[in-house]
Coordinates of C-alpha atoms in Angstrom, one line a residue:
M30 CA 69.1 58.6 3.6
N31 CA 66.9 56.0 5.3
S32 CA 65.3 53.2 3.4
Q33 CA 62.3 55.3 2.4
N34 CA 64.6 58.1 1.2
Q35 CA 62.9 60.6 3.4
A36 CA 64.0 63.2 5.9
D37 CA 62.9 63.4 9.5
L38 CA 62.4 67.1 9.4
V39 CA 62.1 69.6 6.5
L40 CA 61.9 73.4 6.8
H41 CA 60.7 75.0 3.6
G42 CA 59.3 78.2 2.2
G43 CA 61.8 80.5 3.9
K44 CA 65.1 82.4 3.5
I45 CA 67.8 80.0 4.9
W46 CA 71.3 81.3 5.4
T47 CA 73.4 78.2 5.6
G48 CA 76.8 79.9 6.2
Y49 CA 79.1 82.7 5.0
G50 CA 79.4 82.8 1.2
N51 CA 76.7 80.3 0.5
P52 CA 73.6 81.2 -1.6
I53 CA 70.3 81.6 0.3
A54 CA 68.2 78.4 0.3
E55 CA 64.4 78.0 0.5
A56 CA 64.4 74.7 2.2
I57 CA 66.5 72.4 4.3
A58 CA 66.3 68.7 5.2
V59 CA 67.4 67.0 8.4
L60 CA 67.9 63.3 9.1
G61 CA 68.6 62.4 12.7
N62 CA 70.7 65.1 14.1
Q63 CA 72.4 66.2 10.9
V64 CA 71.7 68.3 7.9
V65 CA 71.4 66.3 4.7
A66 CA 70.5 68.8 2.0
S67 CA 69.4 72.4 1.3
G68 CA 68.3 74.2 -1.8
S69 CA 65.0 75.2 -3.4
N70 CA 61.6 74.0 -2.3
A71 CA 61.6 71.8 -5.4
D72 CA 65.0 70.3 -4.6
I73 CA 64.0 69.2 -1.1
K74 CA 60.4 68.1 -1.9
P75 CA 61.4 64.5 -2.9
L76 CA 62.9 64.1 0.6
I77 CA 59.5 64.6 2.2
G78 CA 57.8 61.3 3.1
K79 CA 55.0 60.1 5.4
G80 CA 57.2 60.3 8.5
T81 CA 58.7 63.7 7.8
R82 CA 57.8 66.6 10.0
V83 CA 57.4 69.6 7.7
V84 CA 57.6 73.2 8.9
D85 CA 56.4 76.0 6.7
L86 CA 58.7 78.9 7.4
A87 CA 56.2 81.2 5.6
G88 CA 59.1 83.5 4.4
R89 CA 60.8 83.6 7.8
F90 CA 64.6 83.7 8.2
A91 CA 66.5 80.6 9.3
M92 CA 70.2 80.2 10.0
P93 CA 72.7 78.1 12.0
G94 CA 72.0 78.2 15.8
L95 CA 73.8 81.0 17.5
N96 CA 77.0 80.3 19.5
D97 CA 77.5 82.6 22.4
A98 CA 81.3 82.2 22.6
H99 CA 81.6 83.6 26.1
L100 CA 79.0 83.6 28.9
H101 CA 78.5 82.0 32.4
L102 CA 75.7 79.5 32.1
I103 CA 75.4 78.5 35.7
S104 CA 75.5 82.1 36.9
T105 CA 72.9 83.0 34.3
G106 CA 70.6 80.4 35.7
L107 CA 71.4 81.4 39.3
L108 CA 70.4 85.0 38.6
R109 CA 66.8 84.1 39.3
G110 CA 67.6 84.3 43.1
K111 CA 69.2 87.7 43.0
V112 CA 67.7 91.2 42.9
D113 CA 67.8 92.6 39.4
A114 CA 70.0 95.7 39.6
T115 CA 70.4 96.3 35.9
P116 CA 69.8 99.8 34.5
D117 CA 66.5 98.8 33.0
A118 CA 65.2 97.5 36.3
A119 CA 66.8 100.0 38.6
P120 CA 67.8 103.1 36.7
T121 CA 68.8 105.1 39.8
R122 CA 70.5 104.3 43.1
G123 CA 67.1 105.1 44.8
A124 CA 65.4 102.5 42.6
L125 CA 68.1 100.0 43.5
M126 CA 67.6 100.6 47.3
A127 CA 63.9 100.2 46.9
A128 CA 64.3 96.9 45.1
L129 CA 66.7 95.7 47.8
Q130 CA 64.3 96.8 50.5
A131 CA 61.5 94.9 48.8
R132 CA 63.6 91.7 48.8
A133 CA 64.6 92.3 52.4
A134 CA 60.9 92.5 53.4
E135 CA 60.4 88.9 52.4
T136 CA 63.8 87.7 53.6
P137 CA 64.4 86.6 57.3
K138 CA 66.5 89.1 59.3
G139 CA 70.2 88.2 59.1
A140 CA 69.8 86.3 55.8
W141 CA 71.6 87.6 52.7
V142 CA 70.2 90.0 50.1
T143 CA 72.2 89.9 46.9
A144 CA 71.9 91.8 43.7
R145 CA 73.6 91.8 40.3
G146 CA 73.8 94.1 37.3
F147 CA 74.3 97.8 38.4
D148 CA 76.3 100.2 36.3
Q149 CA 77.0 103.4 38.1
T150 CA 77.9 105.2 34.8
R151 CA 74.2 104.9 33.9
Y152 CA 73.0 106.7 37.1
P153 CA 72.2 110.4 36.7
D154 CA 75.0 111.3 39.1
G155 CA 77.4 108.6 38.1
L156 CA 78.3 107.6 41.7
M157 CA 78.8 104.1 43.1
P158 CA 76.5 102.8 45.8
T159 CA 78.2 102.8 49.2
A160 CA 78.1 100.7 52.4
K161 CA 76.7 103.8 54.2
E162 CA 73.7 103.9 51.7
L163 CA 73.2 100.2 52.0
D164 CA 73.4 100.3 55.8
A165 CA 70.7 102.9 56.0
A166 CA 68.4 101.1 53.6
L167 CA 68.9 97.6 54.9
P168 CA 70.0 97.7 58.5
D169 CA 69.0 94.1 59.3
H170 CA 70.5 92.1 56.5
P171 CA 74.0 91.5 55.0
V172 CA 73.9 92.9 51.5
S173 CA 76.1 92.5 48.4
V174 CA 75.5 94.3 45.1
T175 CA 77.7 93.2 42.2
R176 CA 78.4 95.4 39.3
A177 CA 77.3 94.3 35.8
C178 CA 80.9 93.5 34.9
G179 CA 81.3 91.1 37.8
H180 CA 84.6 92.7 38.8
V181 CA 83.3 95.0 41.5
T182 CA 80.9 94.4 44.4
V183 CA 79.6 96.8 47.0
A184 CA 78.8 95.4 50.5
N185 CA 77.2 96.8 53.5
S186 CA 78.7 96.8 57.0
R187 CA 77.0 93.6 58.1
A188 CA 78.4 91.8 55.1
L189 CA 81.8 93.3 55.6
A190 CA 81.8 92.2 59.3
L191 CA 80.7 88.6 58.4
A192 CA 83.6 88.5 55.9
G193 CA 86.0 89.7 58.6
I194 CA 86.9 92.9 56.7
D195 CA 87.8 96.0 58.7
I196 CA 89.8 99.1 58.0
D197 CA 93.1 97.3 58.7
T198 CA 92.4 94.3 56.5
P199 CA 95.1 94.1 53.8
D200 CA 94.2 94.1 50.2
P201 CA 94.3 90.5 48.9
D202 CA 96.6 89.6 46.0
G203 CA 94.9 90.9 42.8
G204 CA 92.2 92.6 44.8
L205 CA 91.3 96.0 46.3
I206 CA 89.3 97.0 49.4
G207 CA 87.8 100.5 49.1
R208 CA 88.8 103.0 51.8
E209 CA 88.1 106.7 52.1
A210 CA 88.9 109.1 55.0
G211 CA 89.7 106.2 57.3
Q212 CA 86.5 104.3 56.6
L213 CA 85.4 101.3 54.4
T214 CA 83.4 102.4 51.4
G215 CA 82.0 99.0 50.9
L216 CA 83.7 98.6 47.5
L217 CA 85.5 95.3 46.8
A218 CA 87.3 94.9 43.5
E219 CA 88.5 91.8 41.8
N220 CA 89.8 89.1 44.2
A221 CA 88.6 91.1 47.2
Q222 CA 85.1 90.1 46.3
N223 CA 85.8 86.6 47.3
L224 CA 86.1 87.6 51.0
V225 CA 82.3 88.3 50.9
Y226 CA 81.4 85.5 48.4
D227 CA 83.1 83.0 50.7
V228 CA 80.7 83.7 53.6
Q229 CA 77.6 83.6 51.4
P230 CA 75.6 80.3 51.1
T231 CA 76.9 78.1 48.3
P232 CA 74.2 76.7 46.0
S233 CA 73.7 72.9 46.4
L234 CA 74.3 70.4 43.6
P235 CA 70.6 70.2 42.8
E236 CA 70.4 74.0 42.7
I237 CA 73.4 74.1 40.3
I238 CA 71.7 71.5 38.0
D239 CA 68.5 73.6 38.1
A240 CA 70.5 76.7 37.1
I241 CA 72.1 74.8 34.2
E242 CA 68.7 73.8 32.9
A243 CA 67.1 77.2 33.5
G244 CA 70.0 79.1 31.9
G245 CA 70.0 76.8 28.9
R246 CA 66.3 77.1 28.4
H247 CA 66.7 80.9 28.5
L248 CA 69.3 80.7 25.8
L249 CA 67.1 78.6 23.5
Q250 CA 64.5 81.4 23.5
F251 CA 67.1 83.6 21.7
G252 CA 68.1 80.9 19.1
I253 CA 71.4 80.2 21.0
T254 CA 72.2 76.5 20.7
S255 CA 75.9 76.5 21.8
C256 CA 77.8 78.5 24.4
M257 CA 81.0 78.6 26.3
D258 CA 80.7 78.5 30.1
A259 CA 83.5 80.9 30.9
A260 CA 84.7 79.8 34.4
V261 CA 83.4 76.4 35.5
G262 CA 84.5 76.0 39.1
Q263 CA 84.0 79.6 40.2
I264 CA 81.0 78.9 42.3
D265 CA 81.7 75.5 43.9
G266 CA 84.7 73.8 42.2
M267 CA 84.3 70.3 41.0
T268 CA 80.6 70.2 42.0
E269 CA 80.0 72.1 38.8
I270 CA 81.6 69.4 36.7
E271 CA 79.4 66.8 38.4
A272 CA 76.3 69.1 37.9
Y273 CA 77.0 69.2 34.1
W274 CA 77.5 65.4 33.9
Q275 CA 74.2 64.8 35.8
A276 CA 72.4 67.4 33.7
E277 CA 73.6 65.8 30.5
R278 CA 72.8 62.3 31.7
G279 CA 69.3 63.4 32.9
G280 CA 68.3 65.2 29.7
R281 CA 68.5 68.5 31.5
L282 CA 71.3 70.2 29.5
P283 CA 69.4 72.3 26.9
V284 CA 72.4 73.7 25.0
R285 CA 75.8 72.6 23.9
V286 CA 78.5 73.7 26.4
W287 CA 82.2 74.1 25.9
A288 CA 83.4 74.2 29.5
T289 CA 86.2 76.5 30.4
L290 CA 88.0 75.4 33.6
L291 CA 88.9 78.0 36.2
G292 CA 92.7 78.0 36.5
D293 CA 93.4 80.8 38.9
P294 CA 95.9 80.1 41.7
G295 CA 94.1 79.1 44.9
S296 CA 90.8 78.2 43.1
S297 CA 91.9 76.1 40.2
I298 CA 89.9 73.0 39.2
V299 CA 92.5 72.1 36.5
E300 CA 94.4 69.6 38.6
P301 CA 91.4 67.4 39.7
C302 CA 90.0 67.6 36.1
H303 CA 93.4 66.5 34.7
A304 CA 93.5 63.6 37.2
E305 CA 90.2 62.4 35.7
G306 CA 91.5 62.7 32.1
L307 CA 89.4 65.8 31.5
V308 CA 91.6 67.7 29.1
T309 CA 90.6 70.0 26.2
G310 CA 88.4 68.2 23.7
V311 CA 87.2 65.4 26.0
G312 CA 83.4 64.9 26.1
S313 CA 80.4 64.8 23.8
D314 CA 78.9 67.2 21.3
M315 CA 76.6 68.4 24.2
F316 CA 79.2 68.8 26.9
R317 CA 82.9 69.1 26.1
I318 CA 85.9 70.2 28.1
G319 CA 87.3 73.5 26.6
G320 CA 90.2 75.6 27.7
V321 CA 91.6 76.9 31.0
K322 CA 90.8 80.4 32.1
V323 CA 93.1 82.6 34.2
F324 CA 92.2 86.2 35.1
T325 CA 94.9 88.8 34.3
D326 CA 92.9 92.0 35.0
G327 CA 89.5 93.4 35.6
S328 CA 87.0 95.5 33.6
A329 CA 87.3 98.8 31.9
G330 CA 84.0 100.2 33.1
G331 CA 85.0 99.4 36.7
R332 CA 88.4 101.0 36.1
T333 CA 90.2 97.8 37.0
A334 CA 91.3 96.6 33.5
W335 CA 95.1 96.8 33.4
M336 CA 96.1 99.6 31.0
R337 CA 99.3 101.0 29.8
Q338 CA 98.0 104.5 30.3
P339 CA 96.0 105.7 33.4
Y340 CA 92.3 106.2 33.6
I341 CA 90.9 109.7 32.9
G342 CA 91.0 111.8 36.1
Q343 CA 92.9 109.1 38.0
P344 CA 96.6 109.6 37.1
D345 CA 97.8 106.8 39.5
N346 CA 95.2 104.2 38.4
F347 CA 96.4 101.8 35.7
G348 CA 93.9 99.1 36.8
V349 CA 94.5 95.8 38.5
R350 CA 97.3 93.5 37.5
M351 CA 96.3 90.1 38.8
L352 CA 99.6 88.2 38.3
P353 CA 103.3 88.9 37.8
D354 CA 104.8 87.7 34.5
T355 CA 106.6 84.8 36.1
R356 CA 103.5 83.4 37.7
L357 CA 101.3 83.7 34.6
F358 CA 104.1 82.2 32.4
E359 CA 104.5 79.3 34.8
L360 CA 100.7 78.6 34.8
V361 CA 100.4 78.9 31.0
D362 CA 103.4 76.6 30.5
R363 CA 102.1 74.1 32.9
Y364 CA 98.5 74.0 31.7
T365 CA 99.4 73.8 28.0
A366 CA 101.8 70.9 28.8
M367 CA 98.9 69.1 30.5
G368 CA 96.9 69.3 27.3
Y369 CA 94.8 72.4 27.6
T370 CA 94.0 75.3 25.4
M371 CA 94.3 78.6 27.2
V372 CA 91.3 81.0 27.2
C373 CA 92.5 83.7 29.6
H374 CA 90.7 86.9 30.5
G375 CA 92.5 90.1 29.3
I376 CA 90.8 93.4 28.7
G377 CA 93.4 96.2 29.1
D378 CA 96.3 96.6 26.6
A379 CA 98.9 95.9 29.4
A380 CA 97.1 92.6 30.3
I381 CA 96.7 91.6 26.6
D382 CA 100.4 92.2 26.0
Q383 CA 101.2 90.0 29.0
L384 CA 99.0 87.2 27.7
V385 CA 100.4 87.5 24.2
R386 CA 103.9 87.1 25.6
A387 CA 102.8 84.1 27.6
Y388 CA 101.2 82.5 24.5
E389 CA 104.2 83.4 22.3
R390 CA 106.5 81.4 24.7
V391 CA 104.4 78.3 24.3
R392 CA 104.4 78.6 20.5
A393 CA 108.2 79.2 20.4
A394 CA 108.8 76.2 22.6
N395 CA 106.7 74.0 20.3
P396 CA 106.1 75.4 16.8
D397 CA 103.8 72.4 16.0
H398 CA 101.6 73.2 19.0
N399 CA 98.1 73.5 17.4
H400 CA 95.9 74.7 20.3
R401 CA 93.8 77.8 19.5
H402 CA 94.6 79.9 22.4
R403 CA 92.1 82.8 23.0
I404 CA 92.1 86.1 24.8
E405 CA 88.7 86.6 26.4
H406 CA 87.3 90.1 25.9
C407 CA 90.5 91.5 24.4
G408 CA 89.2 95.1 24.7
Y409 CA 92.2 97.3 23.9
V410 CA 94.8 96.5 21.3
D411 CA 97.0 98.3 18.8
D412 CA 98.3 97.2 15.4
A413 CA 101.5 95.7 16.9
I414 CA 99.5 93.5 19.3
N415 CA 97.2 92.4 16.5
Q416 CA 100.1 91.4 14.3
R417 CA 101.7 89.4 17.2
M418 CA 98.4 87.7 17.9
L419 CA 98.0 86.8 14.2
K420 CA 101.5 85.4 14.0
A421 CA 101.0 83.3 17.1
G422 CA 97.5 82.1 16.1
I423 CA 95.8 83.8 19.0
L424 CA 92.1 84.4 18.7
P425 CA 90.3 87.4 20.1
A426 CA 87.0 86.5 21.9
P427 CA 85.2 89.8 22.3
Q428 CA 81.6 90.6 23.3
Q429 CA 80.0 93.2 21.0
A430 CA 77.1 93.5 23.5
F431 CA 79.7 95.5 25.6
I432 CA 79.7 98.2 22.9
Y433 CA 75.9 98.6 23.1
D434 CA 75.7 98.5 26.9
F435 CA 79.0 100.0 28.1
G436 CA 80.4 102.0 25.2
D437 CA 79.7 105.4 26.7
A438 CA 81.2 104.3 30.0
Y439 CA 84.4 103.3 28.1
V440 CA 84.7 106.8 26.6
S441 CA 84.1 108.4 30.0
V442 CA 86.8 106.5 31.8
L443 CA 89.4 106.2 29.0
G444 CA 88.7 109.3 26.9
P445 CA 87.6 109.3 23.2
E446 CA 90.9 108.2 21.7
R447 CA 91.0 104.9 23.5
G448 CA 87.3 104.5 24.3
L449 CA 85.9 104.7 20.8
R450 CA 88.3 102.0 19.6
S451 CA 87.1 99.4 22.2
Y452 CA 86.7 95.8 20.9
P453 CA 87.7 96.4 17.2
I454 CA 85.9 93.5 15.6
G455 CA 86.0 95.0 12.1
T456 CA 89.8 95.2 12.2
W457 CA 90.1 91.6 13.5
D458 CA 87.7 90.3 10.8
R459 CA 89.7 92.1 8.0
L460 CA 92.9 90.5 9.4
G461 CA 91.4 87.0 9.2
M462 CA 91.6 86.6 13.0
K463 CA 88.1 84.9 13.1
P464 CA 86.6 87.0 16.0
S465 CA 83.7 85.4 17.7
T466 CA 81.1 87.3 19.8
G467 CA 78.8 86.8 22.8
S468 CA 77.2 88.4 25.8
D469 CA 79.3 87.4 28.9
S470 CA 75.9 86.8 30.5
P471 CA 75.0 87.7 33.2
V472 CA 77.3 90.7 32.5
C473 CA 75.0 91.5 29.6
S474 CA 71.7 89.9 28.6
P475 CA 72.2 86.9 26.3
N476 CA 69.7 88.6 24.0
P477 CA 71.6 88.6 20.7
F478 CA 69.9 91.6 19.1
P479 CA 71.9 94.4 20.9
D480 CA 75.1 92.5 20.0
L481 CA 74.1 92.3 16.3
Y482 CA 73.0 95.9 16.3
A483 CA 76.4 96.9 17.7
M484 CA 78.3 95.0 15.0
L485 CA 76.1 96.5 12.3
T486 CA 76.2 100.1 13.6
R487 CA 78.9 100.4 16.3
K488 CA 76.3 102.3 18.3
T489 CA 75.8 102.4 22.0
H490 CA 72.4 102.4 23.7
K491 CA 72.7 106.2 23.7
G492 CA 73.5 106.3 20.0
T493 CA 77.2 107.1 20.3
V494 CA 79.1 105.7 17.3
M495 CA 82.1 103.8 18.6
D496 CA 84.4 104.1 15.5
A497 CA 82.4 103.4 12.4
S498 CA 85.5 101.8 10.7
E499 CA 84.8 98.7 12.9
I500 CA 81.3 98.1 11.4
L501 CA 80.7 94.6 10.0
T502 CA 78.4 93.6 7.1
P503 CA 75.3 91.5 8.2
E504 CA 76.9 88.3 6.9
Q505 CA 80.2 89.0 8.7
A506 CA 78.2 89.6 11.9
L507 CA 76.3 86.4 11.6
R508 CA 79.6 84.5 10.8
A509 CA 81.0 85.9 14.1
Y510 CA 78.0 84.5 16.0
T511 CA 78.1 81.1 14.3
E512 CA 81.1 79.8 12.4
H513 CA 83.7 81.8 14.3
G514 CA 82.3 80.8 17.6
A515 CA 82.6 77.1 16.5
Y516 CA 86.1 77.7 15.2
S517 CA 87.1 79.2 18.6
Q518 CA 86.1 75.9 20.2
G519 CA 87.8 73.7 17.5
A520 CA 84.3 72.6 16.3
E521 CA 84.0 74.3 12.9
T522 CA 83.8 70.9 11.1
V523 CA 80.6 69.9 13.0
K524 CA 78.7 73.1 13.7
G525 CA 78.4 76.8 12.7
R526 CA 77.2 76.1 9.2
L527 CA 74.2 74.2 7.8
E528 CA 75.9 71.9 5.3
P529 CA 75.4 68.2 4.7
G530 CA 76.9 66.1 7.6
M531 CA 76.9 69.0 10.1
L532 CA 74.8 69.2 13.2
A533 CA 71.2 70.3 12.7
D534 CA 71.2 73.3 15.1
I535 CA 68.9 75.9 13.5
A536 CA 67.4 79.2 14.7
V537 CA 64.4 80.8 13.0
F538 CA 63.8 84.5 13.4
S539 CA 60.9 86.8 12.6
N540 CA 63.0 89.2 10.5
D541 CA 65.7 88.7 7.8
L542 CA 68.9 89.4 9.7
L543 CA 70.8 89.9 6.4
T544 CA 68.5 92.7 5.1
A545 CA 66.5 94.2 8.0
A546 CA 67.4 97.6 9.2
P547 CA 69.6 97.5 12.3
E548 CA 66.9 99.3 14.4
K549 CA 64.3 96.7 13.4
I550 CA 66.7 93.9 14.4
L551 CA 67.3 95.5 17.8
R552 CA 63.7 96.4 18.7
E553 CA 61.3 94.2 16.7
T554 CA 63.0 90.8 16.0
R555 CA 62.4 87.7 18.0
C556 CA 63.4 84.1 17.8
E557 CA 60.4 82.0 16.7
M558 CA 61.9 78.5 16.7
T559 CA 65.0 76.8 17.9
I560 CA 66.2 73.4 16.7
L561 CA 69.0 71.5 18.4
D562 CA 70.3 68.1 17.3
G563 CA 67.4 67.9 14.7
R564 CA 64.7 68.4 17.4
I565 CA 62.5 71.4 17.8
V566 CA 63.3 72.5 21.4
Y567 CA 61.7 75.9 21.5
E568 CA 58.7 77.5 19.7
G569 CA 57.8 81.1 20.4
S570 CA 54.2 82.0 21.2

């Protein structure tokens, strides 16, 4: 304590969940950027002095700041410039075309119109947009519309021509160009999307810094104080690292970021980062270098996740395998030897098996190896895979928002037997595998309440129950969003719980997330205050 034995900030008169297994406190005291004590109002009252800022919670619920363990912060910030194609904004393809046309009306002819967020499984007819439709609606602009998952883009003929794509263009490695009856459909899956992305304007360094700040401020409105940026380098390579440095130095980094470096062949920023000494763990509590990400497959809803069994109605489609074993093993061996944790994308069971084999090799070669390798998303597993992950110390890093937003699509493309068992967080929690959660924003909104609702009910937005045996208790769900997220970043000793000496990152919500009905959490709860580093950084109106 300081010489006057007083705290800088005290919250009192509330219900404060300080971490899994701890009793509920009424009050909490902060000195500088750390928690110093929690307990009853009477316990904390002696720490209030003339210089203490006192917040009366008036019965509200406070907890550790949320940690979205997998999202794309820069892309979340850049979304402001794109047409909103999400089901809420554009529930039909007609509505999507109208939104694109409205943007085109204020965009110079020949300039790009881009959109993000569509999910064809939510359209009444379930059909994908096509180049033909886009051509008719926007004849004077190149157009690209990216699916919510980020693994599929549909482009119009102008965009395809600018990218140099014609009917004879070969599929790139790990990618697919859609063709039907001798014509391009406009569909570009996985790496084929880069052909169009590469001819679109790249955001400038100042625009990327603006996106970091805008995305971070958006997260603070939900009580999110920490996140993982899940593919730094994907938009403009090392410029993104520079943008984060400048944002932190300039006081424009609103949330704590664990930066995952893109490690895919041909677009990796691992080598230049390594040359600068930027390996896993380097950095500050605000911006730290995390693991390396390599993509091994696509998305289930886009039918590009690499599965052991084919998709329903498509007996020859097992998804997209991005890399052969030898290439993935070589990358994992090399990056771990360079000092990196691996946080690779794997959704389908075939892709997850490939990743587990890659990680098992690293563990076998060096049993003392203590990096916490993760499988991002980790959608489809069985008991055998789970046991192998447990033995090798591999962490699942799923997004339960997917259950709410996409669960019905999973059942439709995989069938009930596989689809209902998607992202089995209850199983992982029972096995002690410390599953985290998050939104994968901009794939889903970073709004945490659908994610929490899915953990508490396993219900989709339509009310389908996706295997009730995977339901978590409220306290387990909050642990996934806090302590387990911190653990997955190797930071569980400094954040994720509100105990003496830990960082004072606190979220205050309008409802008690431990006792409120799940529907009330989903539809009526809001974040009313966010505290980061002991400072109030967001107050709801």
